[in-house]
């Protein structure tokens, strides 16, 4: 089971770039890396997913080194509305029925005016 | 507008009573999941289902039961055997394909048992 380790909390000023790193030393060959954002009293929301190298979408970038034992979520120019908990999830649904999707405790990002 | 609907948003029950939380999805997803979240904690998997009439226990299934009679619906019953039922319950769904498919979450049901 690929468990993850993230910093418990981070603070950033508005307008800055924020990088949140997740360690997953025992990631399996078939595992994908997915990041979610959660606001209080809401369900997590998908941000970005990758398998290797770099992935970019309209809200974030995901950097994955060659050994895949860690990954970094990059949020460009954060605003107050980016204050949330960010979860790194490593795993994959198996068509044979196994499920190894494991959520850690996440990183609480606070954006300061 | 596709999505996952959980109801009710808040639920209050007396200790010793069973309670059922509703989860419906119109995303045509095969897989559905129930997670529990406690204050300041991550999400823990209770049950999941990848096909109608079949489901598997997650990490903390004791004191809970589920059914999957329809593809769109995956209700969770919190039984009186669950020792600490007060929590935030999240339902999710995903498609199944080789590789990975992101989870789509509902907005949760906050259950308080007194």
Short mmCIF file of C-alpha atoms in Angstrom, two decimals:
data_model
loop_
_atom_site.label_atom_id
_atom_site.label_comp_id
_atom_site.label_asym_id
_atom_site.label_seq_id
_atom_site.Cartn_x
_atom_site.Cartn_y
_atom_site.Cartn_z
CA UNK A 1 0.00 0.00 0.00
CA UNK A 2 1.58 3.25 -1.17
CA UNK A 3 1.29 5.63 1.77
CA UNK A 4 2.11 9.28 1.52
CA UNK A 5 3.80 11.91 3.67
CA UNK A 6 3.04 15.62 3.32
CA UNK A 7 3.76 18.69 5.48
CA UNK A 8 0.94 19.27 7.92
CA UNK A 9 0.60 22.97 7.14
CA UNK A 10 2.01 25.80 5.02
CA UNK A 11 1.49 29.55 4.92
CA UNK A 12 1.92 31.75 1.87
CA UNK A 13 1.27 35.35 0.91
CA UNK A 14 -1.17 36.20 -1.83
CA UNK A 15 0.36 36.27 -5.29
CA UNK A 16 3.19 33.89 -4.48
CA UNK A 17 3.83 30.48 -6.02
CA UNK A 18 3.25 27.59 -3.61
CA UNK A 19 4.92 24.20 -3.88
CA UNK A 20 3.63 21.28 -1.80
CA UNK A 21 5.72 18.13 -1.84
CA UNK A 22 4.45 14.63 -1.17
CA UNK A 23 6.70 11.64 -0.42
CA UNK A 24 5.64 8.18 -1.56
CA UNK A 25 8.69 5.95 -1.29
CA UNK A 26 6.91 2.65 -1.99
CA UNK A 27 4.92 3.74 -5.03
CA UNK A 28 4.07 0.79 -7.28
CA UNK A 29 4.69 0.61 -11.01
CA UNK A 30 1.02 1.02 -11.89
CA UNK A 31 0.25 3.76 -9.35
CA UNK A 32 -0.85 7.21 -10.43
CA UNK A 33 -0.40 10.37 -8.36
CA UNK A 34 -3.49 12.50 -7.85
CA UNK A 35 -3.99 15.73 -5.91
CA UNK A 36 -7.25 16.93 -4.40
CA UNK A 37 -8.34 20.20 -2.76
CA UNK A 38 -10.83 20.27 0.10
CA UNK A 39 -12.65 23.25 1.61
CA UNK A 40 -14.34 22.99 5.04
CA UNK A 41 -17.55 20.95 5.04
CA UNK A 42 -17.17 20.02 1.37
CA UNK A 43 -15.97 16.97 -0.49
CA UNK A 44 -12.47 16.94 -1.99
CA UNK A 45 -12.18 18.23 -5.52
CA UNK A 46 -9.81 16.84 -8.16
CA UNK A 47 -6.94 19.18 -9.09
CA UNK A 48 -4.44 17.26 -11.19
CA UNK A 49 -3.14 13.77 -11.90
CA UNK A 50 0.09 12.40 -13.33
CA UNK A 51 2.20 9.31 -13.78
CA UNK A 52 5.66 10.70 -14.56
CA UNK A 53 7.50 13.89 -15.58
CA UNK A 54 5.39 17.05 -15.60
CA UNK A 55 1.70 17.70 -16.02
CA UNK A 56 0.10 21.14 -16.27
CA UNK A 57 -3.51 22.24 -16.40
CA UNK A 58 -5.30 25.54 -15.98
CA UNK A 59 -4.97 25.60 -12.19
CA UNK A 60 -1.76 23.77 -11.26
CA UNK A 61 1.35 21.90 -12.29
CA UNK A 62 2.54 18.53 -11.04
CA UNK A 63 6.23 17.66 -11.07
CA UNK A 64 7.26 14.01 -10.74
CA UNK A 65 10.96 13.04 -10.72
CA UNK A 66 12.24 10.02 -12.59
CA UNK A 67 12.22 7.73 -9.53
CA UNK A 68 8.59 8.73 -8.76
CA UNK A 69 9.23 8.55 -5.01
CA UNK A 70 7.91 12.06 -4.53
CA UNK A 71 5.80 14.62 -6.32
CA UNK A 72 5.31 18.38 -6.07
CA UNK A 73 2.07 20.26 -6.58
CA UNK A 74 2.73 23.82 -7.76
CA UNK A 75 0.05 26.49 -7.45
CA UNK A 76 0.96 29.69 -9.30
CA UNK A 77 0.08 33.06 -7.77
CA UNK A 78 -2.19 31.86 -4.97
CA UNK A 79 -5.17 33.89 -3.81
CA UNK A 80 -7.13 33.87 -0.56
CA UNK A 81 -9.59 31.42 -2.11
CA UNK A 82 -6.82 28.81 -2.38
CA UNK A 83 -6.83 28.43 1.41
CA UNK A 84 -7.76 24.76 1.80
CA UNK A 85 -6.42 21.30 2.61
CA UNK A 86 -4.53 19.59 -0.20
CA UNK A 87 -4.30 15.80 -0.39
CA UNK A 88 -1.82 13.71 -2.31
CA UNK A 89 -3.24 10.32 -3.28
CA UNK A 90 -1.17 7.49 -4.72
CA UNK A 91 -2.72 4.37 -6.13
CA UNK A 92 -4.91 2.94 -8.80
CA UNK A 93 -8.23 1.18 -8.97
CA UNK A 94 -7.75 -2.37 -10.07
CA UNK A 95 -10.18 -3.91 -12.51
CA UNK A 96 -9.82 -7.15 -10.57
CA UNK A 97 -11.35 -5.57 -7.49
CA UNK A 98 -8.47 -4.40 -5.36
CA UNK A 99 -8.51 -0.86 -4.14
CA UNK A 100 -5.43 0.80 -2.78
CA UNK A 101 -6.45 4.43 -2.76
CA UNK A 102 -5.09 5.89 0.45
CA UNK A 103 -5.66 9.44 1.69
CA UNK A 104 -3.15 10.88 4.15
CA UNK A 105 -3.87 13.76 6.51
CA UNK A 106 -3.19 16.40 3.85
CA UNK A 107 -1.49 19.80 3.90
CA UNK A 108 -3.42 22.76 5.25
CA UNK A 109 -2.49 25.77 3.12
CA UNK A 110 -3.27 29.22 4.51
CA UNK A 111 -2.97 32.17 2.15
CA UNK A 112 -2.27 35.44 3.91
CA UNK A 113 -3.32 38.83 2.49
CA UNK B 1 -25.54 18.72 -14.64
CA UNK B 2 -23.75 15.53 -13.60
CA UNK B 3 -22.60 14.88 -10.09
CA UNK B 4 -23.00 13.13 -6.78
CA UNK B 5 -25.78 13.98 -4.37
CA UNK B 6 -25.57 13.17 -0.71
CA UNK B 7 -28.51 13.69 1.59
CA UNK B 8 -29.20 14.97 4.08
CA UNK B 9 -26.40 17.48 4.70
CA UNK B 10 -26.85 17.27 8.49
CA UNK B 11 -28.27 14.31 10.41
CA UNK B 12 -28.91 13.91 14.11
CA UNK B 13 -29.64 10.60 15.81
CA UNK B 14 -29.90 9.15 19.26
CA UNK B 15 -27.41 6.53 20.34
CA UNK B 16 -28.59 3.00 19.60
CA UNK B 17 -30.46 3.89 16.42
CA UNK B 18 -29.46 2.81 12.94
CA UNK B 19 -29.29 5.55 10.33
CA UNK B 20 -28.97 5.42 6.53
CA UNK B 21 -27.08 7.98 4.48
CA UNK B 22 -28.05 8.44 0.87
CA UNK B 23 -25.67 8.72 -2.10
CA UNK B 24 -26.81 9.03 -5.71
CA UNK B 25 -24.71 9.65 -8.83
CA UNK B 26 -25.69 10.43 -12.42
CA UNK B 27 -22.18 10.21 -13.85
CA UNK B 28 -22.67 6.63 -15.07
CA UNK B 29 -19.69 5.59 -12.95
CA UNK B 30 -19.17 1.93 -12.14
CA UNK B 31 -17.34 2.40 -8.83
CA UNK B 32 -18.66 4.04 -5.69
CA UNK B 33 -17.02 4.62 -2.32
CA UNK B 34 -17.79 5.70 1.23
CA UNK B 35 -15.21 7.55 3.29
CA UNK B 36 -15.29 8.83 6.85
CA UNK B 37 -13.54 12.01 7.94
CA UNK B 38 -12.97 13.07 11.55
CA UNK B 39 -11.92 16.61 12.58
CA UNK B 40 -8.38 17.36 11.44
CA UNK B 41 -8.00 13.92 9.93
CA UNK B 42 -7.68 12.49 6.46
CA UNK B 43 -10.25 10.29 4.79
CA UNK B 44 -10.65 6.64 5.75
CA UNK B 45 -12.31 4.14 3.43
CA UNK B 46 -15.38 2.36 4.80
CA UNK B 47 -16.74 0.39 1.83
CA UNK B 48 -16.46 0.42 -1.93
CA UNK B 49 -18.30 -1.16 -4.82
CA UNK B 50 -17.18 -1.69 -8.40
CA UNK B 51 -20.32 -3.36 -9.73
CA UNK B 52 -23.99 -3.71 -8.86
CA UNK B 53 -24.74 -6.26 -6.13
CA UNK B 54 -21.09 -6.47 -5.10
CA UNK B 55 -19.06 -4.51 -2.56
CA UNK B 56 -15.89 -4.84 -0.49
CA UNK B 57 -14.88 -3.72 2.98
CA UNK B 58 -12.43 -0.88 3.33
CA UNK B 59 -10.19 -0.11 6.28
CA UNK B 60 -12.93 0.66 8.83
CA UNK B 61 -16.03 -1.34 7.82
CA UNK B 62 -17.01 -2.52 11.32
CA UNK B 63 -20.36 -1.10 12.39
CA UNK B 64 -21.36 -0.12 8.85
CA UNK B 65 -23.31 -1.81 6.07
CA UNK B 66 -23.96 -0.93 2.42
CA UNK B 67 -25.99 -2.11 -0.55
CA UNK B 68 -25.60 -1.60 -4.30
CA UNK B 69 -28.90 -2.58 -5.91
CA UNK B 70 -28.62 0.05 -8.62
CA UNK B 71 -25.60 1.50 -10.41
CA UNK B 72 -26.60 5.03 -9.40
CA UNK B 73 -27.12 4.42 -5.69
CA UNK B 74 -24.86 3.33 -2.83
CA UNK B 75 -26.55 3.93 0.57
CA UNK B 76 -24.56 3.57 3.79
CA UNK B 77 -26.15 2.39 7.04
CA UNK B 78 -24.46 3.35 10.28
CA UNK B 79 -25.54 0.72 12.75
CA UNK B 80 -25.75 0.88 16.53
CA UNK B 81 -22.64 -1.33 16.60
CA UNK B 82 -20.48 1.56 15.38
CA UNK B 83 -18.84 2.86 18.56
CA UNK B 84 -18.02 6.39 17.41
CA UNK B 85 -20.47 7.25 14.62
CA UNK B 86 -20.27 11.04 14.85
CA UNK B 87 -18.27 12.12 11.79
CA UNK B 88 -18.37 13.67 8.32
CA UNK B 89 -19.28 11.04 5.72
CA UNK B 90 -18.23 11.42 2.09
CA UNK B 91 -19.44 9.44 -0.90
CA UNK B 92 -17.43 9.27 -4.11
CA UNK B 93 -17.58 7.63 -7.51
CA UNK B 94 -15.22 6.94 -10.37
CA UNK B 95 -15.16 5.23 -13.71
CA UNK B 96 -13.11 2.08 -14.06
CA UNK B 97 -10.44 1.86 -16.69
CA UNK B 98 -6.87 0.71 -16.97
CA UNK B 99 -4.77 3.29 -15.23
CA UNK B 100 -6.47 5.70 -12.91
CA UNK B 101 -9.69 7.63 -12.81
CA UNK B 102 -10.13 10.56 -10.42
CA UNK B 103 -12.67 10.31 -7.64
CA UNK B 104 -15.70 12.57 -7.78
CA UNK B 105 -17.01 13.45 -4.32
CA UNK B 106 -20.34 14.59 -2.98
CA UNK B 107 -20.52 17.39 -0.42
CA UNK B 108 -20.90 15.06 2.51
CA UNK B 109 -23.30 14.30 5.33
CA UNK B 110 -22.40 15.40 8.83
CA UNK B 111 -23.78 12.86 11.29
CA UNK B 112 -24.11 13.67 14.98
CA UNK B 113 -25.10 10.93 17.41
CA UNK B 114 -25.92 11.85 21.01
#
